[in-house]
PDB file of C-alpha atoms in Angstrom:
ATOM      1  CA  MET A  56       8.189   6.429 -13.137  1.00  0.00           C
ATOM      2  CA  GLU A  57      10.150   3.459 -13.119  1.00  0.00           C
ATOM      3  CA  ILE A  58       9.170   1.262  -9.262  1.00  0.00           C
ATOM      4  CA  ILE A  59      11.373  -1.173  -7.294  1.00  0.00           C
ATOM      5  CA  ALA A  60      10.555  -3.054  -4.972  1.00  0.00           C
ATOM      6  CA  VAL A  61      13.050  -2.698  -1.212  1.00  0.00           C
ATOM      7  CA  PRO A  62      12.005  -5.688   0.907  1.00  0.00           C
ATOM      8  CA  ALA A  63      12.379  -5.147   4.611  1.00  0.00           C
ATOM      9  CA  PHE A  64      11.713  -6.746   7.996  1.00  0.00           C
ATOM     10  CA  ALA A  65       9.705 -10.272   7.488  1.00  0.00           C
ATOM     11  CA  ASP A  66       7.339  -9.122   4.522  1.00  0.00           C
ATOM     12  CA  ASN A  67       7.621  -4.971   4.129  1.00  0.00           C
ATOM     13  CA  TYR A  68       8.166  -4.106   0.672  1.00  0.00           C
ATOM     14  CA  LEU A  69       9.283  -0.414   0.698  1.00  0.00           C
ATOM     15  CA  TRP A  70       8.950   1.088  -2.639  1.00  0.00           C
ATOM     16  CA  LEU A  71      12.052   3.094  -4.659  1.00  0.00           C
ATOM     17  CA  VAL A  72      10.323   4.991  -6.726  1.00  0.00           C
ATOM     18  CA  HIS A  73      12.203   6.685  -9.632  1.00  0.00           C
ATOM     19  CA  ASP A  74      12.361   8.616 -13.276  1.00  0.00           C
ATOM     20  CA  GLU A  75      15.147   8.596 -15.065  1.00  0.00           C
ATOM     21  CA  GLU A  76      13.905  11.904 -17.234  1.00  0.00           C
ATOM     22  CA  SER A  77      14.231  14.255 -14.145  1.00  0.00           C
ATOM     23  CA  GLY A  78      16.716  11.551 -12.496  1.00  0.00           C
ATOM     24  CA  GLU A  79      14.914  12.637  -9.457  1.00  0.00           C
ATOM     25  CA  THR A  80      14.402   9.572  -7.154  1.00  0.00           C
ATOM     26  CA  ALA A  81      11.478   8.602  -3.981  1.00  0.00           C
ATOM     27  CA  VAL A  82      10.928   6.024  -1.641  1.00  0.00           C
ATOM     28  CA  VAL A  83       7.595   5.349  -0.186  1.00  0.00           C
ATOM     29  CA  ASP A  84       7.336   4.075   3.378  1.00  0.00           C
ATOM     30  CA  PRO A  85      11.006   3.229   3.980  1.00  0.00           C
ATOM     31  CA  GLY A  86      10.924   1.351   7.881  1.00  0.00           C
ATOM     32  CA  ASP A  87      14.481   0.214   7.056  1.00  0.00           C
ATOM     33  CA  ALA A  88      17.246   3.010   6.019  1.00  0.00           C
ATOM     34  CA  ALA A  89      19.969   0.706   4.865  1.00  0.00           C
ATOM     35  CA  PRO A  90      18.777  -2.054   2.351  1.00  0.00           C
ATOM     36  CA  VAL A  91      16.763   1.309   0.414  1.00  0.00           C
ATOM     37  CA  LEU A  92      20.558   2.916   0.304  1.00  0.00           C
ATOM     38  CA  ALA A  93      21.792   0.157  -0.995  1.00  0.00           C
ATOM     39  CA  GLU A  94      19.166  -0.554  -3.571  1.00  0.00           C
ATOM     40  CA  ALA A  95      19.406   3.458  -4.476  1.00  0.00           C
ATOM     41  CA  ASN A  96      23.511   3.149  -4.711  1.00  0.00           C
ATOM     42  CA  LYS A  97      23.488  -0.166  -6.539  1.00  0.00           C
ATOM     43  CA  ARG A  98      21.667   1.837  -9.286  1.00  0.00           C
ATOM     44  CA  GLY A  99      22.903   5.273  -9.108  1.00  0.00           C
ATOM     45  CA  TRP A 100      19.698   7.290  -7.862  1.00  0.00           C
ATOM     46  CA  ALA A 101      19.865   9.857  -6.021  1.00  0.00           C
ATOM     47  CA  ILE A 102      16.774  10.088  -2.752  1.00  0.00           C
ATOM     48  CA  SER A 103      15.391  13.348  -3.324  1.00  0.00           C
ATOM     49  CA  GLN A 104      12.209  12.708  -1.257  1.00  0.00           C
ATOM     50  CA  ILE A 105      10.526  10.753   0.860  1.00  0.00           C
ATOM     51  CA  TRP A 106       6.925   9.681   1.236  1.00  0.00           C
ATOM     52  CA  ASN A 107       5.245   8.172   3.992  1.00  0.00           C
ATOM     53  CA  THR A 108       1.826   7.416   4.267  1.00  0.00           C
ATOM     54  CA  HIS A 109       1.641   6.519   7.570  1.00  0.00           C
ATOM     55  CA  TRP A 110       3.101   7.254  11.005  1.00  0.00           C
ATOM     56  CA  HIS A 111       4.285   3.241  11.625  1.00  0.00           C
ATOM     57  CA  PRO A 112       7.505   2.346  12.296  1.00  0.00           C
ATOM     58  CA  ASP A 113       8.150   0.262   9.974  1.00  0.00           C
ATOM     59  CA  HIS A 114       6.654   2.561   7.591  1.00  0.00           C
ATOM     60  CA  THR A 115       8.792   5.633   8.871  1.00  0.00           C
ATOM     61  CA  GLY A 116      11.837   3.910  11.139  1.00  0.00           C
ATOM     62  CA  GLY A 117      14.249   4.556   7.771  1.00  0.00           C
ATOM     63  CA  ASN A 118      13.144   8.701   7.483  1.00  0.00           C
ATOM     64  CA  LEU A 119      16.286  10.397   9.724  1.00  0.00           C
ATOM     65  CA  ALA A 120      19.684   7.815   8.473  1.00  0.00           C
ATOM     66  CA  ILE A 121      17.775   8.529   4.428  1.00  0.00           C
ATOM     67  CA  LYS A 122      17.428  12.159   5.132  1.00  0.00           C
ATOM     68  CA  ASP A 123      21.065  12.450   6.604  1.00  0.00           C
ATOM     69  CA  ALA A 124      22.327  10.281   4.107  1.00  0.00           C
ATOM     70  CA  THR A 125      20.568  12.437   1.421  1.00  0.00           C
ATOM     71  CA  GLY A 126      19.279  15.406   2.349  1.00  0.00           C
ATOM     72  CA  ALA A 127      15.896  14.214   1.375  1.00  0.00           C
ATOM     73  CA  GLU A 128      12.975  15.526   2.098  1.00  0.00           C
ATOM     74  CA  ILE A 129      10.370  14.304   4.254  1.00  0.00           C
ATOM     75  CA  SER A 130       6.573  14.889   3.013  1.00  0.00           C
ATOM     76  CA  GLY A 131       3.947  13.034   5.189  1.00  0.00           C
ATOM     77  CA  THR A 132       0.363  12.690   7.161  1.00  0.00           C
ATOM     78  CA  GLY A 133       0.284  15.958   8.811  1.00  0.00           C
ATOM     79  CA  SER A 134      -2.298  15.169  11.508  1.00  0.00           C
ATOM     80  CA  GLU A 135       0.519  12.163  12.800  1.00  0.00           C
ATOM     81  CA  ASN A 136       4.100  12.044  14.564  1.00  0.00           C
ATOM     82  CA  ILE A 137       5.766  11.639  11.134  1.00  0.00           C
ATOM     83  CA  ALA A 138       9.576  11.342  12.228  1.00  0.00           C
ATOM     84  CA  GLY A 139      11.766  14.389  10.722  1.00  0.00           C
ATOM     85  CA  ARG A 140       8.468  15.148   8.374  1.00  0.00           C
ATOM     86  CA  ASP A 141       9.145  18.326   6.261  1.00  0.00           C
ATOM     87  CA  VAL A 142       5.826  19.201   3.951  1.00  0.00           C
ATOM     88  CA  SER A 143       2.346  18.252   6.049  1.00  0.00           C
ATOM     89  CA  LEU A 144       0.247  16.798   3.640  1.00  0.00           C
ATOM     90  CA  SER A 145      -3.354  16.352   3.485  1.00  0.00           C
ATOM     91  CA  GLU A 146      -6.328  15.898   1.057  1.00  0.00           C
ATOM     92  CA  GLY A 147      -5.614  17.101  -2.210  1.00  0.00           C
ATOM     93  CA  ASP A 148      -2.521  18.468  -1.737  1.00  0.00           C
ATOM     94  CA  GLU A 149       0.168  17.214  -4.875  1.00  0.00           C
ATOM     95  CA  VAL A 150       3.183  15.079  -4.874  1.00  0.00           C
ATOM     96  CA  ARG A 151       6.064  15.443  -7.485  1.00  0.00           C
ATOM     97  CA  LEU A 152       8.130  13.356  -8.817  1.00  0.00           C
ATOM     98  CA  GLY A 153       9.959  15.586 -12.357  1.00  0.00           C
ATOM     99  CA  SER A 154       6.301  15.187 -14.566  1.00  0.00           C
ATOM    100  CA  HIS A 155       4.789  12.661 -12.168  1.00  0.00           C
ATOM    101  CA  VAL A 156       2.200  14.813 -10.209  1.00  0.00           C
ATOM    102  CA  GLY A 157      -0.029  12.243  -8.021  1.00  0.00           C
ATOM    103  CA  ARG A 158      -2.415  13.638  -5.772  1.00  0.00           C
ATOM    104  CA  VAL A 159      -3.226  13.296  -2.331  1.00  0.00           C
ATOM    105  CA  ILE A 160      -6.606  10.983  -0.743  1.00  0.00           C
ATOM    106  CA  GLU A 161      -7.352  10.331   2.668  1.00  0.00           C
ATOM    107  CA  VAL A 162      -8.137   7.172   3.485  1.00  0.00           C
ATOM    108  CA  PRO A 163      -8.802   6.732   7.083  1.00  0.00           C
ATOM    109  CA  GLY A 164      -9.134   3.520   9.117  1.00  0.00           C
ATOM    110  CA  HIS A 165      -5.876   0.977   9.453  1.00  0.00           C
ATOM    111  CA  THR A 166      -4.906   4.611  10.891  1.00  0.00           C
ATOM    112  CA  LEU A 167      -6.751   8.042  11.479  1.00  0.00           C
ATOM    113  CA  GLY A 168      -4.238  10.039   9.157  1.00  0.00           C
ATOM    114  CA  HIS A 169      -3.587   7.424   6.743  1.00  0.00           C
ATOM    115  CA  ILE A 170      -3.499   8.969   2.772  1.00  0.00           C
ATOM    116  CA  ALA A 171      -2.384   7.389  -0.365  1.00  0.00           C
ATOM    117  CA  LEU A 172      -1.144   9.298  -2.809  1.00  0.00           C
ATOM    118  CA  ILE A 173      -2.279   8.746  -5.925  1.00  0.00           C
ATOM    119  CA  PHE A 174      -0.733   9.268 -10.098  1.00  0.00           C
ATOM    120  CA  ASP A 175      -3.566   9.435 -12.392  1.00  0.00           C
ATOM    121  CA  GLU A 176      -1.569   9.923 -15.411  1.00  0.00           C
ATOM    122  CA  ASP A 177       0.891   6.889 -14.142  1.00  0.00           C
ATOM    123  CA  ARG A 178      -1.804   4.954 -13.361  1.00  0.00           C
ATOM    124  CA  VAL A 179      -0.799   3.477 -10.435  1.00  0.00           C
ATOM    125  CA  ALA A 180      -1.599   4.711  -5.838  1.00  0.00           C
ATOM    126  CA  PHE A 181       0.798   3.869  -3.245  1.00  0.00           C
ATOM    127  CA  VAL A 182      -1.843   2.227  -0.680  1.00  0.00           C
ATOM    128  CA  GLY A 183       0.713   1.671   2.465  1.00  0.00           C
ATOM    129  CA  ASP A 184      -1.384  -0.684   4.024  1.00  0.00           C
ATOM    130  CA  THR A 185      -4.603   0.056   3.319  1.00  0.00           C
ATOM    131  CA  LEU A 186      -5.198  -2.286   0.771  1.00  0.00           C
ATOM    132  CA  PHE A 187      -3.551  -5.342  -0.092  1.00  0.00           C
ATOM    133  CA  ALA A 188      -3.854  -7.943  -2.423  1.00  0.00           C
ATOM    134  CA  MET A 189      -6.992  -9.477  -1.087  1.00  0.00           C
ATOM    135  CA  GLY A 190      -7.364  -8.023   1.986  1.00  0.00           C
ATOM    136  CA  CYS A 191      -7.141  -4.926   3.631  1.00  0.00           C
ATOM    137  CA  GLY A 192      -4.929  -3.545   7.114  1.00  0.00           C
ATOM    138  CA  ARG A 193      -6.122  -3.691  11.138  1.00  0.00           C
ATOM    139  CA  LEU A 194      -8.533  -1.079  12.214  1.00  0.00           C
ATOM    140  CA  PHE A 195      -6.012   0.385  14.770  1.00  0.00           C
ATOM    141  CA  GLU A 196      -7.272   3.316  14.460  1.00  0.00           C
ATOM    142  CA  GLY A 197     -10.109   3.711  13.122  1.00  0.00           C
ATOM    143  CA  THR A 198     -13.105   2.841  12.979  1.00  0.00           C
ATOM    144  CA  PRO A 199     -15.234  -0.076  10.321  1.00  0.00           C
ATOM    145  CA  GLU A 200     -17.341   2.778   7.879  1.00  0.00           C
ATOM    146  CA  GLN A 201     -14.196   4.807   7.301  1.00  0.00           C
ATOM    147  CA  MET A 202     -12.024   1.738   6.064  1.00  0.00           C
ATOM    148  CA  TYR A 203     -14.672   0.865   4.186  1.00  0.00           C
ATOM    149  CA  ARG A 204     -14.917   3.998   2.700  1.00  0.00           C
ATOM    150  CA  SER A 205     -11.352   4.623   2.146  1.00  0.00           C
ATOM    151  CA  LEU A 206     -11.036   0.861   0.699  1.00  0.00           C
ATOM    152  CA  GLN A 207     -14.317   1.892  -1.765  1.00  0.00           C
ATOM    153  CA  ARG A 208     -12.605   5.367  -2.500  1.00  0.00           C
ATOM    154  CA  LEU A 209      -9.308   3.436  -4.008  1.00  0.00           C
ATOM    155  CA  THR A 210     -11.065   0.815  -5.809  1.00  0.00           C
ATOM    156  CA  ALA A 211     -13.053   3.707  -7.675  1.00  0.00           C
ATOM    157  CA  LEU A 212     -10.097   4.588  -9.261  1.00  0.00           C
ATOM    158  CA  PRO A 213      -9.354   3.472 -13.359  1.00  0.00           C
ATOM    159  CA  SER A 214      -9.038  -0.698 -13.050  1.00  0.00           C
ATOM    160  CA  GLU A 215      -6.256  -1.293 -14.426  1.00  0.00           C
ATOM    161  CA  THR A 216      -4.828   0.941 -11.690  1.00  0.00           C
ATOM    162  CA  GLN A 217      -1.707  -0.913  -9.877  1.00  0.00           C
ATOM    163  CA  LEU A 218      -1.839  -1.036  -6.686  1.00  0.00           C
ATOM    164  CA  TYR A 219       1.629  -1.052  -4.735  1.00  0.00           C
ATOM    165  CA  CYS A 220       0.951  -2.315  -0.484  1.00  0.00           C
ATOM    166  CA  ALA A 221       3.754  -2.415   1.453  1.00  0.00           C
ATOM    167  CA  HIS A 222       3.296  -5.833   2.677  1.00  0.00           C
ATOM    168  CA  GLU A 223       3.696  -9.210   1.852  1.00  0.00           C
ATOM    169  CA  TYR A 224      -0.145 -10.936   2.783  1.00  0.00           C
ATOM    170  CA  THR A 225      -0.975 -12.264   0.400  1.00  0.00           C
ATOM    171  CA  LEU A 226      -1.374 -15.846   0.618  1.00  0.00           C
ATOM    172  CA  ALA A 227      -2.687 -15.746   4.099  1.00  0.00           C
ATOM    173  CA  ASN A 228      -5.408 -13.366   2.551  1.00  0.00           C
ATOM    174  CA  ALA A 229      -6.176 -15.941  -0.048  1.00  0.00           C
ATOM    175  CA  ARG A 230      -6.384 -18.786   2.561  1.00  0.00           C
ATOM    176  CA  PHE A 231      -9.715 -16.314   4.336  1.00  0.00           C
ATOM    177  CA  ALA A 232     -11.418 -14.386   1.283  1.00  0.00           C
ATOM    178  CA  ILE A 233     -11.810 -18.468   0.140  1.00  0.00           C
ATOM    179  CA  HIS A 234     -13.151 -19.184   3.486  1.00  0.00           C
ATOM    180  CA  ALA A 235     -14.750 -15.805   3.436  1.00  0.00           C
ATOM    181  CA  ASP A 236     -16.500 -16.636  -0.638  1.00  0.00           C
ATOM    182  CA  PRO A 237     -16.079 -19.803  -1.242  1.00  0.00           C
ATOM    183  CA  GLY A 238     -17.709 -20.514  -4.522  1.00  0.00           C
ATOM    184  CA  ASN A 239     -16.115 -17.525  -5.996  1.00  0.00           C
ATOM    185  CA  SER A 240     -13.677 -19.491  -8.266  1.00  0.00           C
ATOM    186  CA  ASP A 241     -11.704 -15.609  -9.697  1.00  0.00           C
ATOM    187  CA  ILE A 242     -10.656 -16.484  -5.747  1.00  0.00           C
ATOM    188  CA  ALA A 243     -10.471 -20.006  -5.986  1.00  0.00           C
ATOM    189  CA  ALA A 244      -8.014 -19.138  -8.991  1.00  0.00           C
ATOM    190  CA  ARG A 245      -6.306 -16.536  -7.270  1.00  0.00           C
ATOM    191  CA  LEU A 246      -5.633 -18.506  -4.751  1.00  0.00           C
ATOM    192  CA  ALA A 247      -3.449 -21.487  -6.983  1.00  0.00           C
ATOM    193  CA  LYS A 248      -2.030 -19.015  -8.928  1.00  0.00           C
ATOM    194  CA  VAL A 249      -0.928 -16.726  -5.193  1.00  0.00           C
ATOM    195  CA  ASP A 250       0.168 -20.116  -4.012  1.00  0.00           C
ATOM    196  CA  ARG A 251       2.344 -21.050  -7.134  1.00  0.00           C
ATOM    197  CA  HIS A 252       4.143 -17.255  -6.963  1.00  0.00           C
ATOM    198  CA  ARG A 253       5.289 -17.795  -3.416  1.00  0.00           C
ATOM    199  CA  GLY A 254       5.680 -21.540  -3.452  1.00  0.00           C
ATOM    200  CA  ARG A 255       9.227 -20.017  -5.331  1.00  0.00           C
ATOM    201  CA  GLY A 256       9.730 -17.265  -3.808  1.00  0.00           C
ATOM    202  CA  GLU A 257       8.231 -14.143  -5.651  1.00  0.00           C
ATOM    203  CA  MET A 258       6.356 -11.683  -5.270  1.00  0.00           C
ATOM    204  CA  THR A 259       2.113 -11.099  -5.379  1.00  0.00           C
ATOM    205  CA  VAL A 260       2.157  -7.273  -5.105  1.00  0.00           C
ATOM    206  CA  PRO A 261       1.326  -5.153  -6.993  1.00  0.00           C
ATOM    207  CA  THR A 262      -2.262  -5.560  -7.534  1.00  0.00           C
ATOM    208  CA  THR A 263      -4.962  -3.836  -9.825  1.00  0.00           C
ATOM    209  CA  VAL A 264      -8.385  -2.558  -8.604  1.00  0.00           C
ATOM    210  CA  ALA A 265      -9.984  -5.204 -11.605  1.00  0.00           C
ATOM    211  CA  GLN A 266      -8.307  -7.933  -9.442  1.00  0.00           C
ATOM    212  CA  GLU A 267      -9.046  -6.906  -6.002  1.00  0.00           C
ATOM    213  CA  LEU A 268     -13.347  -6.389  -7.172  1.00  0.00           C
ATOM    214  CA  ALA A 269     -12.680  -9.568  -8.322  1.00  0.00           C
ATOM    215  CA  THR A 270     -11.405 -11.660  -5.342  1.00  0.00           C
ATOM    216  CA  ASN A 271     -11.015  -9.178  -1.560  1.00  0.00           C
ATOM    217  CA  PRO A 272     -13.740  -9.923   0.428  1.00  0.00           C
ATOM    218  CA  PHE A 273     -13.091  -6.573   1.874  1.00  0.00           C
ATOM    219  CA  VAL A 274     -14.229  -4.750  -0.991  1.00  0.00           C
ATOM    220  CA  ARG A 275     -16.611  -5.851  -2.264  1.00  0.00           C
ATOM    221  CA  ALA A 276     -18.337  -5.910   0.800  1.00  0.00           C
ATOM    222  CA  ARG A 277     -21.666  -4.572   0.405  1.00  0.00           C
ATOM    223  CA  ASP A 278     -22.056  -2.117   3.080  1.00  0.00           C
ATOM    224  CA  ALA A 279     -20.151  -1.639   6.149  1.00  0.00           C
ATOM    225  CA  GLU A 280     -21.847  -3.402   8.542  1.00  0.00           C
ATOM    226  CA  GLU A 281     -20.637  -6.382   6.180  1.00  0.00           C
ATOM    227  CA  PHE A 282     -16.717  -4.892   5.958  1.00  0.00           C
ATOM    228  CA  ALA A 283     -16.489  -4.867  10.016  1.00  0.00           C
ATOM    229  CA  ARG A 284     -18.287  -8.444  10.408  1.00  0.00           C
ATOM    230  CA  LEU A 285     -15.428 -10.396   7.767  1.00  0.00           C
ATOM    231  CA  ARG A 286     -12.415  -7.471   9.782  1.00  0.00           C
ATOM    232  CA  ARG A 287     -13.521  -9.411  12.540  1.00  0.00           C
ATOM    233  CA  ASP A 288     -13.260 -12.390  11.310  1.00  0.00           C
ATOM    234  CA  LYS A 289     -10.700 -11.685   9.783  1.00  0.00           C
ATOM    235  CA  ASP A 290      -8.697 -10.723  12.347  1.00  0.00           C
ATOM    236  CA  SER A 291      -9.704 -14.643  14.544  1.00  0.00           C
ATOM    237  CA  PHE A 292      -8.793 -16.980  10.986  1.00  0.00           C
ATOM    238  CA  ARG A 293      -6.814 -19.105  11.625  1.00  0.00           C
ATOM    239  CA  SER A 294      -5.684 -20.585   7.205  1.00  0.00           C
TER     240      SER A 294
END
């Protein structure tokens, strides 16, 4: 499984996922069709599938144009209005790319119907806007209890699992993390590293379960009440 980031808008990552053996290509959360189609064309990849984790336009805005250009099948959470959806996904369903099998888990919080795609054998998870490197998504529709449980589900995956989130928010998240947990040396070290990477214009994702367990205050929260307090603090935090 080859995974390529396609930057879009100010800070989105749209993920192209390619299986060399079968020649199949999927795109995860294509908010903008043009850069996705250009990157796939440059690599000689034919997009046959679109996978959406939730309904927000910066994740689904390119669905119809990509479908028109390629005939790709669109799969997405069944409880939300996904543009052009052909296949509804919910807990326990699967997506396939060649021999790679991803299972669907429901991770509400950012939106009520948000899903994640877990490729257990590949140790890869596409998590949309539920979990970010050193952070998590805002609670636009769900409750703190829902989001806390969703984060706990994701960080219960094997420690080496790579978590592909949809935004480059790591530096801002790291600055909040050191504010929230100033005595955590792992956070301090990661903040310094992230600062260097972003200073050079480099990506800081994907992250891993192990990194998040060590440095993400939201997944390290003791319970949903502490999580809710941290989320309120982050919403008003100015680094």
